[in-house]
mmCIF file of C-alpha atoms in Angstrom:
data_model
loop_
_atom_site.group_PDB
_atom_site.id
_atom_site.type_symbol
_atom_site.label_atom_id
_atom_site.label_comp_id
_atom_site.label_asym_id
_atom_site.label_seq_id
_atom_site.Cartn_x
_atom_site.Cartn_y
_atom_site.Cartn_z
ATOM 1 C CA UNK A 19 189.260 63.929 -15.227
ATOM 2 C CA UNK A 20 191.070 61.927 -12.167
ATOM 3 C CA UNK A 21 191.116 63.257 -8.389
ATOM 4 C CA UNK A 22 194.044 62.090 -5.663
ATOM 5 C CA UNK A 23 193.763 62.661 -2.167
ATOM 6 C CA UNK A 24 196.298 62.424 0.146
ATOM 7 C CA UNK A 25 196.912 63.710 3.702
ATOM 8 C CA UNK A 26 199.098 64.376 6.260
ATOM 9 C CA UNK A 27 198.837 64.227 9.833
ATOM 10 C CA UNK A 28 203.137 65.086 10.327
ATOM 11 C CA UNK A 29 203.821 67.976 12.776
ATOM 12 C CA UNK A 30 205.692 70.503 10.311
ATOM 13 C CA UNK A 31 205.046 72.022 6.798
ATOM 14 C CA UNK A 32 208.608 70.037 5.045
ATOM 15 C CA UNK A 33 207.589 66.881 6.307
ATOM 16 C CA UNK A 34 203.930 66.809 5.756
ATOM 17 C CA UNK A 35 204.528 68.485 1.906
ATOM 18 C CA UNK A 36 207.085 65.411 1.398
ATOM 19 C CA UNK A 37 204.264 62.740 2.993
ATOM 20 C CA UNK A 38 201.393 63.739 1.142
ATOM 21 C CA UNK A 39 204.036 64.170 -2.741
ATOM 22 C CA UNK A 40 204.840 60.931 -2.128
ATOM 23 C CA UNK A 41 201.694 59.512 -1.071
ATOM 24 C CA UNK A 42 200.609 60.411 -5.060
ATOM 25 C CA UNK A 43 199.981 57.737 -7.712
ATOM 26 C CA UNK A 44 201.702 60.132 -10.381
ATOM 27 C CA UNK A 45 205.080 62.694 -10.865
ATOM 28 C CA UNK A 46 204.979 66.297 -9.871
ATOM 29 C CA UNK A 47 204.148 67.277 -13.688
ATOM 30 C CA UNK A 48 201.617 65.513 -14.382
ATOM 31 C CA UNK A 49 198.678 68.491 -12.187
ATOM 32 C CA UNK A 50 197.574 70.771 -13.916
ATOM 33 C CA UNK A 51 196.273 71.861 -10.188
ATOM 34 C CA UNK A 52 196.859 72.135 -6.594
ATOM 35 C CA UNK A 53 194.732 72.643 -3.804
ATOM 36 C CA UNK A 54 195.596 72.070 0.378
ATOM 37 C CA UNK A 55 193.378 72.076 3.266
ATOM 38 C CA UNK A 56 194.985 72.615 6.449
ATOM 39 C CA UNK A 57 194.851 72.783 9.731
ATOM 40 C CA UNK A 58 195.690 76.404 12.051
ATOM 41 C CA UNK A 59 198.842 74.554 13.620
ATOM 42 C CA UNK A 60 200.384 74.688 10.757
ATOM 43 C CA UNK A 61 203.062 77.770 9.608
ATOM 44 C CA UNK A 62 201.481 78.477 7.096
ATOM 45 C CA UNK A 63 203.314 80.260 4.712
ATOM 46 C CA UNK A 64 206.184 78.097 4.480
ATOM 47 C CA UNK A 65 203.300 75.092 4.149
ATOM 48 C CA UNK A 66 202.527 77.028 0.846
ATOM 49 C CA UNK A 67 206.124 77.852 -0.307
ATOM 50 C CA UNK A 68 207.104 74.132 0.758
ATOM 51 C CA UNK A 69 204.277 72.499 -1.597
ATOM 52 C CA UNK A 70 204.777 74.838 -4.228
ATOM 53 C CA UNK A 71 208.725 73.368 -4.311
ATOM 54 C CA UNK A 72 206.644 69.849 -5.752
ATOM 55 C CA UNK A 73 204.652 71.311 -8.105
ATOM 56 C CA UNK A 74 206.441 74.143 -9.678
ATOM 57 C CA UNK A 75 204.561 73.747 -12.799
ATOM 58 C CA UNK A 76 200.981 73.945 -11.921
ATOM 59 C CA UNK A 77 198.726 76.091 -10.312
ATOM 60 C CA UNK A 78 199.157 75.459 -6.130
ATOM 61 C CA UNK A 79 196.368 77.163 -4.346
ATOM 62 C CA UNK A 80 195.280 76.286 0.048
ATOM 63 C CA UNK A 81 193.370 78.142 2.889
ATOM 64 C CA UNK A 82 194.031 77.182 6.948
ATOM 65 C CA UNK A 83 191.189 75.408 7.873
ATOM 66 C CA UNK A 84 188.077 74.505 10.827
ATOM 67 C CA UNK A 85 188.693 70.857 9.672
ATOM 68 C CA UNK A 86 189.688 69.536 6.927
ATOM 69 C CA UNK A 87 187.558 67.006 4.538
ATOM 70 C CA UNK A 88 188.401 63.736 3.114
ATOM 71 C CA UNK A 89 187.365 59.992 2.933
ATOM 72 C CA UNK A 90 188.313 58.799 5.924
ATOM 73 C CA UNK A 91 185.497 61.674 7.428
ATOM 74 C CA UNK A 92 185.823 65.098 9.358
ATOM 75 C CA UNK A 93 189.574 65.397 10.131
ATOM 76 C CA UNK A 94 191.242 67.666 12.034
ATOM 77 C CA UNK A 95 195.034 68.608 12.998
ATOM 78 C CA UNK A 96 195.788 67.669 9.286
ATOM 79 C CA UNK A 97 197.215 68.905 5.580
ATOM 80 C CA UNK A 98 194.519 67.676 2.693
ATOM 81 C CA UNK A 99 195.490 68.165 0.158
ATOM 82 C CA UNK A 100 194.087 66.856 -3.502
ATOM 83 C CA UNK A 101 194.331 66.808 -7.873
ATOM 84 C CA UNK A 102 193.280 67.904 -11.081
ATOM 85 C CA UNK A 103 195.054 66.977 -13.667
ATOM 86 C CA UNK A 104 193.163 66.260 -17.365
ATOM 87 C CA UNK A 105 194.073 67.396 -20.601
ATOM 88 C CA UNK A 106 190.655 69.432 -21.182
ATOM 89 C CA UNK A 107 191.200 71.583 -18.060
ATOM 90 C CA UNK A 108 192.892 74.946 -18.914
ATOM 91 C CA UNK A 109 193.272 77.106 -14.672
ATOM 92 C CA UNK A 110 195.386 80.025 -13.703
ATOM 93 C CA UNK A 111 195.107 81.701 -10.259
ATOM 94 C CA UNK A 112 195.815 84.753 -8.809
ATOM 95 C CA UNK A 113 196.084 85.969 -5.032
ATOM 96 C CA UNK A 114 193.933 89.291 -3.847
ATOM 97 C CA UNK A 115 195.364 91.146 -1.217
ATOM 98 C CA UNK A 116 194.641 93.465 1.778
ATOM 99 C CA UNK A 117 190.583 92.568 0.248
ATOM 100 C CA UNK A 118 188.769 94.090 3.060
ATOM 101 C CA UNK A 119 190.619 97.360 1.744
ATOM 102 C CA UNK A 120 191.194 97.110 -1.472
ATOM 103 C CA UNK A 121 189.118 94.734 -3.823
ATOM 104 C CA UNK A 122 189.498 96.445 -6.593
ATOM 105 C CA UNK A 123 192.798 97.182 -6.674
ATOM 106 C CA UNK A 124 192.989 94.105 -7.773
ATOM 107 C CA UNK A 125 191.344 93.995 -11.139
ATOM 108 C CA UNK A 126 194.494 93.506 -13.694
ATOM 109 C CA UNK A 127 195.895 90.842 -12.076
ATOM 110 C CA UNK A 128 192.119 89.178 -12.293
ATOM 111 C CA UNK A 129 191.866 89.871 -15.888
ATOM 112 C CA UNK A 130 195.404 88.618 -16.599
ATOM 113 C CA UNK A 131 194.583 85.494 -15.523
ATOM 114 C CA UNK A 132 191.198 85.413 -16.977
ATOM 115 C CA UNK A 133 192.683 86.144 -19.777
ATOM 116 C CA UNK A 134 195.993 83.630 -19.616
ATOM 117 C CA UNK A 135 192.827 81.286 -18.915
ATOM 118 C CA UNK A 136 191.243 81.536 -21.995
ATOM 119 C CA UNK A 137 187.638 83.338 -20.531
ATOM 120 C CA UNK A 138 186.679 85.999 -21.878
ATOM 121 C CA UNK A 139 185.821 89.297 -19.275
ATOM 122 C CA UNK A 140 180.849 90.248 -20.888
ATOM 123 C CA UNK A 141 181.045 87.400 -22.311
ATOM 124 C CA UNK A 142 177.362 86.264 -21.876
ATOM 125 C CA UNK A 143 178.623 82.261 -22.370
ATOM 126 C CA UNK A 144 181.096 82.841 -20.282
ATOM 127 C CA UNK A 145 179.950 80.725 -18.059
ATOM 128 C CA UNK A 146 178.861 76.988 -20.178
ATOM 129 C CA UNK A 147 182.779 76.374 -20.593
ATOM 130 C CA UNK A 148 184.438 77.359 -16.704
ATOM 131 C CA UNK A 149 184.092 79.060 -13.339
ATOM 132 C CA UNK A 150 186.172 79.645 -10.276
ATOM 133 C CA UNK A 151 187.412 78.601 -7.394
ATOM 134 C CA UNK A 152 187.500 81.023 -4.151
ATOM 135 C CA UNK A 153 188.911 80.669 -0.979
ATOM 136 C CA UNK A 154 188.380 84.295 1.548
ATOM 137 C CA UNK A 155 190.326 85.361 4.241
ATOM 138 C CA UNK A 156 188.553 85.400 7.767
ATOM 139 C CA UNK A 157 187.713 87.469 10.670
ATOM 140 C CA UNK A 158 187.387 90.799 8.529
ATOM 141 C CA UNK A 159 183.888 90.194 6.778
ATOM 142 C CA UNK A 160 185.497 90.767 2.997
ATOM 143 C CA UNK A 161 183.030 88.004 1.545
ATOM 144 C CA UNK A 162 180.223 90.231 -0.649
ATOM 145 C CA UNK A 163 182.612 93.081 -1.656
ATOM 146 C CA UNK A 164 185.358 90.858 -3.303
ATOM 147 C CA UNK A 165 182.701 88.863 -5.312
ATOM 148 C CA UNK A 166 180.608 91.906 -5.896
ATOM 149 C CA UNK A 167 184.679 93.502 -7.267
ATOM 150 C CA UNK A 168 184.762 89.707 -9.008
ATOM 151 C CA UNK A 169 181.479 89.338 -10.888
ATOM 152 C CA UNK A 170 181.977 93.759 -11.734
ATOM 153 C CA UNK A 171 185.031 92.255 -13.905
ATOM 154 C CA UNK A 172 184.187 89.210 -15.228
ATOM 155 C CA UNK A 173 180.132 90.960 -16.227
ATOM 156 C CA UNK A 174 178.076 87.733 -16.135
ATOM 157 C CA UNK A 175 176.032 87.216 -13.375
ATOM 158 C CA UNK A 176 175.507 82.937 -14.806
ATOM 159 C CA UNK A 177 179.424 82.475 -14.410
ATOM 160 C CA UNK A 178 179.321 80.391 -11.477
ATOM 161 C CA UNK A 179 182.176 80.289 -8.481
ATOM 162 C CA UNK A 180 182.171 78.252 -5.815
ATOM 163 C CA UNK A 181 183.698 79.467 -1.950
ATOM 164 C CA UNK A 182 184.878 78.544 1.057
ATOM 165 C CA UNK A 183 185.461 81.864 3.529
ATOM 166 C CA UNK A 184 189.193 80.038 5.455
ATOM 167 C CA UNK A 185 188.328 79.218 8.384
ATOM 168 C CA UNK A 186 191.027 78.500 12.317
ATOM 169 C CA UNK A 187 190.139 77.152 15.480
ATOM 170 C CA UNK A 188 191.903 78.226 19.001
ATOM 171 C CA UNK A 189 191.239 82.052 20.551
ATOM 172 C CA UNK A 190 193.046 84.081 18.230
ATOM 173 C CA UNK A 191 191.280 85.095 14.716
ATOM 174 C CA UNK A 192 193.778 84.789 11.740
ATOM 175 C CA UNK A 193 192.434 82.218 9.128
ATOM 176 C CA UNK A 194 195.238 82.162 5.870
ATOM 177 C CA UNK A 195 194.888 81.720 1.925
ATOM 178 C CA UNK A 196 197.512 81.191 -0.766
ATOM 179 C CA UNK A 197 198.566 80.934 -4.247
ATOM 180 C CA UNK A 198 201.515 79.890 -6.215
ATOM 181 C CA UNK A 199 203.211 80.357 -2.596
ATOM 182 C CA UNK A 200 202.127 83.089 -1.170
ATOM 183 C CA UNK A 201 200.316 84.080 1.180
ATOM 184 C CA UNK A 202 197.935 86.337 2.741
ATOM 185 C CA UNK A 203 195.923 87.483 5.701
ATOM 186 C CA UNK A 204 193.380 89.757 4.373
ATOM 187 C CA UNK A 205 192.024 88.805 0.465
ATOM 188 C CA UNK A 206 191.484 86.004 -1.918
ATOM 189 C CA UNK A 207 192.590 83.676 -3.460
ATOM 190 C CA UNK A 208 190.848 82.363 -6.791
ATOM 191 C CA UNK A 209 191.041 79.777 -9.491
ATOM 192 C CA UNK A 210 189.941 80.116 -13.009
ATOM 193 C CA UNK A 211 188.807 77.023 -14.668
ATOM 194 C CA UNK A 212 188.392 76.412 -18.173
ATOM 195 C CA UNK A 213 186.547 73.025 -19.719
ATOM 196 C CA UNK A 214 184.397 70.850 -21.869
ATOM 197 C CA UNK A 215 183.899 68.683 -19.327
ATOM 198 C CA UNK A 216 180.725 68.530 -17.320
ATOM 199 C CA UNK A 217 181.069 70.492 -13.875
ATOM 200 C CA UNK A 218 177.970 71.297 -10.938
ATOM 201 C CA UNK A 219 178.541 73.602 -8.771
ATOM 202 C CA UNK A 220 175.519 74.157 -5.645
ATOM 203 C CA UNK A 221 174.339 75.308 -2.642
ATOM 204 C CA UNK A 222 173.160 72.220 0.527
ATOM 205 C CA UNK A 223 171.075 74.120 3.149
ATOM 206 C CA UNK A 224 169.820 71.822 5.359
ATOM 207 C CA UNK A 225 167.165 74.386 6.881
ATOM 208 C CA UNK A 226 163.551 74.745 6.176
ATOM 209 C CA UNK A 227 161.139 78.071 6.386
ATOM 210 C CA UNK A 228 158.965 79.031 8.980
ATOM 211 C CA UNK A 229 156.533 81.864 8.074
ATOM 212 C CA UNK A 230 158.098 83.755 10.347
ATOM 213 C CA UNK A 231 159.339 87.319 10.057
ATOM 214 C CA UNK A 232 161.608 89.788 11.268
ATOM 215 C CA UNK A 233 162.158 93.663 9.628
ATOM 216 C CA UNK A 234 164.744 94.808 10.086
ATOM 217 C CA UNK A 235 164.951 98.383 11.148
ATOM 218 C CA UNK A 236 168.196 99.461 12.181
ATOM 219 C CA UNK A 237 171.719 97.261 11.199
ATOM 220 C CA UNK A 238 175.561 98.520 11.236
ATOM 221 C CA UNK A 239 175.895 96.909 7.899
ATOM 222 C CA UNK A 240 180.404 96.854 7.904
ATOM 223 C CA UNK A 241 180.184 94.665 10.643
ATOM 224 C CA UNK A 242 177.431 92.595 9.959
ATOM 225 C CA UNK A 243 175.138 93.254 12.833
ATOM 226 C CA UNK A 244 171.571 94.023 13.249
ATOM 227 C CA UNK A 245 170.638 96.273 15.923
ATOM 228 C CA UNK A 246 167.318 96.450 16.108
ATOM 229 C CA UNK A 247 163.672 94.087 14.357
ATOM 230 C CA UNK A 248 160.696 96.837 13.964
ATOM 231 C CA UNK A 249 162.352 99.946 16.064
ATOM 232 C CA UNK A 250 162.860 96.888 19.764
ATOM 233 C CA UNK A 251 166.038 94.872 20.161
ATOM 234 C CA UNK A 252 167.184 92.441 17.953
ATOM 235 C CA UNK A 253 167.684 89.724 20.549
ATOM 236 C CA UNK A 254 164.297 90.586 22.755
ATOM 237 C CA UNK A 255 162.559 90.066 19.300
ATOM 238 C CA UNK A 256 164.156 86.924 18.186
ATOM 239 C CA UNK A 257 163.017 84.790 21.801
ATOM 240 C CA UNK A 258 160.110 85.784 21.508
ATOM 241 C CA UNK A 259 159.900 84.832 17.766
ATOM 242 C CA UNK A 260 160.843 81.629 18.876
ATOM 243 C CA UNK A 261 158.031 81.317 22.124
ATOM 244 C CA UNK A 262 161.558 80.783 24.888
ATOM 245 C CA UNK A 263 163.308 83.653 26.860
ATOM 246 C CA UNK A 264 166.449 85.262 26.199
ATOM 247 C CA UNK A 265 169.050 83.174 28.262
ATOM 248 C CA UNK A 266 167.280 80.096 25.747
ATOM 249 C CA UNK A 267 167.236 81.572 22.364
ATOM 250 C CA UNK A 268 171.697 82.084 23.309
ATOM 251 C CA UNK A 269 171.754 78.115 22.485
ATOM 252 C CA UNK A 270 169.049 77.461 19.894
ATOM 253 C CA UNK A 271 170.732 79.834 17.209
ATOM 254 C CA UNK A 272 172.601 77.024 15.037
ATOM 255 C CA UNK A 273 168.495 75.010 14.593
ATOM 256 C CA UNK A 274 167.231 78.693 14.186
ATOM 257 C CA UNK A 275 169.286 80.605 11.616
ATOM 258 C CA UNK A 276 167.542 83.855 9.342
ATOM 259 C CA UNK A 277 166.863 83.779 5.740
ATOM 260 C CA UNK A 278 167.440 86.394 3.551
ATOM 261 C CA UNK A 279 165.365 86.807 0.142
ATOM 262 C CA UNK A 280 168.134 87.284 -2.479
ATOM 263 C CA UNK A 281 167.675 87.420 -6.441
ATOM 264 C CA UNK A 282 164.372 85.743 -4.964
ATOM 265 C CA UNK A 283 165.516 82.742 -3.358
ATOM 266 C CA UNK A 284 166.605 82.093 0.342
ATOM 267 C CA UNK A 285 170.315 82.905 1.245
ATOM 268 C CA UNK A 286 171.457 81.574 5.072
ATOM 269 C CA UNK A 287 172.848 84.317 7.446
ATOM 270 C CA UNK A 288 174.262 82.485 10.738
ATOM 271 C CA UNK A 289 173.621 84.183 14.206
ATOM 272 C CA UNK A 290 177.624 84.611 15.265
ATOM 273 C CA UNK A 291 175.253 85.795 19.148
ATOM 274 C CA UNK A 292 174.666 88.064 20.913
ATOM 275 C CA UNK A 293 176.033 91.461 22.720
ATOM 276 C CA UNK A 294 174.926 93.247 26.151
ATOM 277 C CA UNK A 295 173.285 95.881 24.633
ATOM 278 C CA UNK A 296 171.099 92.270 22.514
ATOM 279 C CA UNK A 297 171.719 93.127 19.005
ATOM 280 C CA UNK A 298 172.717 89.797 16.909
ATOM 281 C CA UNK A 299 175.942 89.760 16.054
ATOM 282 C CA UNK A 300 176.604 87.932 11.941
ATOM 283 C CA UNK A 301 179.067 85.408 9.818
ATOM 284 C CA UNK A 302 176.784 87.330 6.945
ATOM 285 C CA UNK A 303 175.236 91.117 5.938
ATOM 286 C CA UNK A 304 172.344 92.131 6.275
ATOM 287 C CA UNK A 305 171.112 95.815 5.326
ATOM 288 C CA UNK A 306 168.309 98.360 7.181
ATOM 289 C CA UNK A 307 164.552 97.333 5.752
ATOM 290 C CA UNK A 308 165.027 94.392 4.861
ATOM 291 C CA UNK A 309 162.990 91.275 5.691
ATOM 292 C CA UNK A 310 164.297 88.053 6.780
ATOM 293 C CA UNK A 311 162.824 84.518 7.606
ATOM 294 C CA UNK A 312 162.850 82.502 10.915
ATOM 295 C CA UNK A 313 164.648 78.747 10.029
ATOM 296 C CA UNK A 314 164.229 75.702 11.655
ATOM 297 C CA UNK A 315 166.769 73.162 11.191
ATOM 298 C CA UNK A 316 165.672 69.745 8.521
ATOM 299 C CA UNK A 317 166.422 66.168 8.545
ATOM 300 C CA UNK A 318 170.860 66.555 7.476
ATOM 301 C CA UNK A 319 171.045 62.709 6.769
ATOM 302 C CA UNK A 320 167.418 63.327 3.829
ATOM 303 C CA UNK A 321 168.990 66.564 2.613
ATOM 304 C CA UNK A 322 172.193 64.920 1.664
ATOM 305 C CA UNK A 323 170.725 62.060 -0.096
ATOM 306 C CA UNK A 324 168.865 64.508 -2.104
ATOM 307 C CA UNK A 325 172.085 66.775 -2.971
ATOM 308 C CA UNK A 326 173.726 63.694 -3.506
ATOM 309 C CA UNK A 327 171.226 62.313 -6.647
ATOM 310 C CA UNK A 328 170.592 65.931 -7.978
ATOM 311 C CA UNK A 329 174.525 65.676 -8.613
ATOM 312 C CA UNK A 330 174.562 62.477 -9.899
ATOM 313 C CA UNK A 331 171.598 63.034 -12.257
ATOM 314 C CA UNK A 332 174.067 66.442 -12.974
ATOM 315 C CA UNK A 333 177.015 64.978 -13.628
ATOM 316 C CA UNK A 334 176.458 60.566 -13.900
ATOM 317 C CA UNK A 335 180.415 59.870 -13.099
ATOM 318 C CA UNK A 336 181.723 62.471 -11.159
ATOM 319 C CA UNK A 337 185.554 63.249 -11.041
ATOM 320 C CA UNK A 338 186.493 65.791 -9.643
ATOM 321 C CA UNK A 339 184.780 66.456 -6.227
ATOM 322 C CA UNK A 340 185.792 69.495 -3.344
ATOM 323 C CA UNK A 341 183.371 70.327 -1.417
ATOM 324 C CA UNK A 342 183.330 73.226 1.638
ATOM 325 C CA UNK A 343 181.324 73.183 4.517
ATOM 326 C CA UNK A 344 180.457 75.611 7.117
ATOM 327 C CA UNK A 345 182.261 74.382 10.676
ATOM 328 C CA UNK A 346 178.916 75.077 12.684
ATOM 329 C CA UNK A 347 177.420 72.247 10.709
ATOM 330 C CA UNK A 348 180.395 69.670 10.766
ATOM 331 C CA UNK A 349 180.372 70.400 14.689
ATOM 332 C CA UNK A 350 176.267 69.683 14.623
ATOM 333 C CA UNK A 351 176.452 66.947 13.256
ATOM 334 C CA UNK A 352 179.523 65.239 15.403
ATOM 335 C CA UNK A 353 176.478 66.622 18.752
ATOM 336 C CA UNK A 354 174.087 64.656 16.404
ATOM 337 C CA UNK A 355 175.634 61.566 15.825
ATOM 338 C CA UNK A 356 175.079 61.624 12.206
ATOM 339 C CA UNK A 357 179.127 62.117 10.977
ATOM 340 C CA UNK A 358 180.322 59.121 9.929
ATOM 341 C CA UNK A 359 177.005 58.580 7.922
ATOM 342 C CA UNK A 360 177.617 62.194 5.839
ATOM 343 C CA UNK A 361 181.069 60.382 4.429
ATOM 344 C CA UNK A 362 178.434 57.871 4.589
ATOM 345 C CA UNK A 363 176.414 58.883 1.143
ATOM 346 C CA UNK A 364 179.636 60.722 -0.259
ATOM 347 C CA UNK A 365 181.668 58.133 -0.989
ATOM 348 C CA UNK A 366 178.667 56.191 -2.554
ATOM 349 C CA UNK A 367 178.367 58.212 -4.618
ATOM 350 C CA UNK A 368 181.318 59.582 -5.253
ATOM 351 C CA UNK A 369 185.419 57.974 -5.634
ATOM 352 C CA UNK A 370 187.055 60.306 -3.813
ATOM 353 C CA UNK A 371 186.194 63.704 -2.774
ATOM 354 C CA UNK A 372 187.938 66.950 -1.029
ATOM 355 C CA UNK A 373 186.932 69.805 1.607
ATOM 356 C CA UNK A 374 187.158 71.235 4.278
ATOM 357 C CA UNK A 375 185.243 73.412 7.063
ATOM 358 C CA UNK A 376 185.214 77.046 6.804
ATOM 359 C CA UNK A 377 183.499 80.042 8.128
ATOM 360 C CA UNK A 378 181.335 80.841 5.582
ATOM 361 C CA UNK A 379 180.488 79.935 1.745
ATOM 362 C CA UNK A 380 179.942 81.460 -1.689
ATOM 363 C CA UNK A 381 178.001 80.507 -4.331
ATOM 364 C CA UNK A 382 178.432 83.332 -7.434
ATOM 365 C CA UNK A 383 177.927 86.318 -5.819
ATOM 366 C CA UNK A 384 176.495 85.031 -2.518
ATOM 367 C CA UNK A 385 178.033 84.727 1.002
ATOM 368 C CA UNK A 386 176.222 82.865 3.190
ATOM 369 C CA UNK A 387 176.615 80.400 6.630
ATOM 370 C CA UNK A 388 176.116 77.292 7.666
ATOM 371 C CA UNK A 389 175.546 75.204 3.941
ATOM 372 C CA UNK A 390 178.008 73.029 1.613
ATOM 373 C CA UNK A 391 178.517 73.755 -1.576
ATOM 374 C CA UNK A 392 179.980 71.759 -3.618
ATOM 375 C CA UNK A 393 182.523 71.350 -7.320
ATOM 376 C CA UNK A 394 181.747 68.351 -8.735
ATOM 377 C CA UNK A 395 183.657 67.680 -12.275
ATOM 378 C CA UNK A 396 182.666 64.532 -15.372
ATOM 379 C CA UNK A 397 184.044 63.208 -17.732
#
């Protein structure tokens, strides 16, 4: 297993694609899979087409970002491209279009891609030698429905999936994902990997439980909105649990997200803000008659060390590393002045790595926020 990571700041799609390819050590035919993460300033459809032209025999998958990650650090306004080359992997991708309206419409295409990759559906052991990578469009709140559709097809809850929601910067809400040169603004790109190499997929969150809970008495699941806790306005109760005014609570949402109880685990749901009617907008779905817990931020550097130790314990000799981290974490690390320390820790543990700042992270069938999802493969 070998990974290369290159990046470009060239302003136009054709020049950026050419520079990326020129920096690679091997010929284009050497790579089974190519992944790229690009700033929203690029013409993403054009960039996708240009990169695919350079890799006609590779499976190529891309996403727009809210920031890019490489050995150079947390970056902006770049294209980061990473490759996968190994005789031990077989890869196949698929593009799911119109994912917010018709998530089941691509069932046949997903089944075909899995079959071409050598992954059997309804196989209780499929997770031992295969996994999925997903880049999902933001804006349409379709992550949960797309994941549910995939797991209804694979029929194995132990099958690992690592995912990131495509991001964007600026005021215009638009995100892009692509597969083999074709782009969509509403859907997902999947890459299925069958391999004899060891792999590790895990999630890191930097929050601790507070013991303070909320009962969701009224919520809008489609629009990811909490209306009331225990019959009271959601914002009012949130501020009360923090022991601050409602105005002060608006500036404390990153440090204090919600924890949802899913499959015996606490999964993070980030607050997107408050409405004039004191409702709480979220970046992940919360259902009525459920219980949430207030979370408190911990020590990101300590948690980073722990995550790296766990990965190295599972994969002593990492060869391919892909990271999807929430944009709120990236911004918080910058405010805390620890971005370089985080990257230094990654450099000390991995020979190279690539990734992007996203608008949500997926681990298996669960969509979360304010976390880091890592995919690491070894020899």
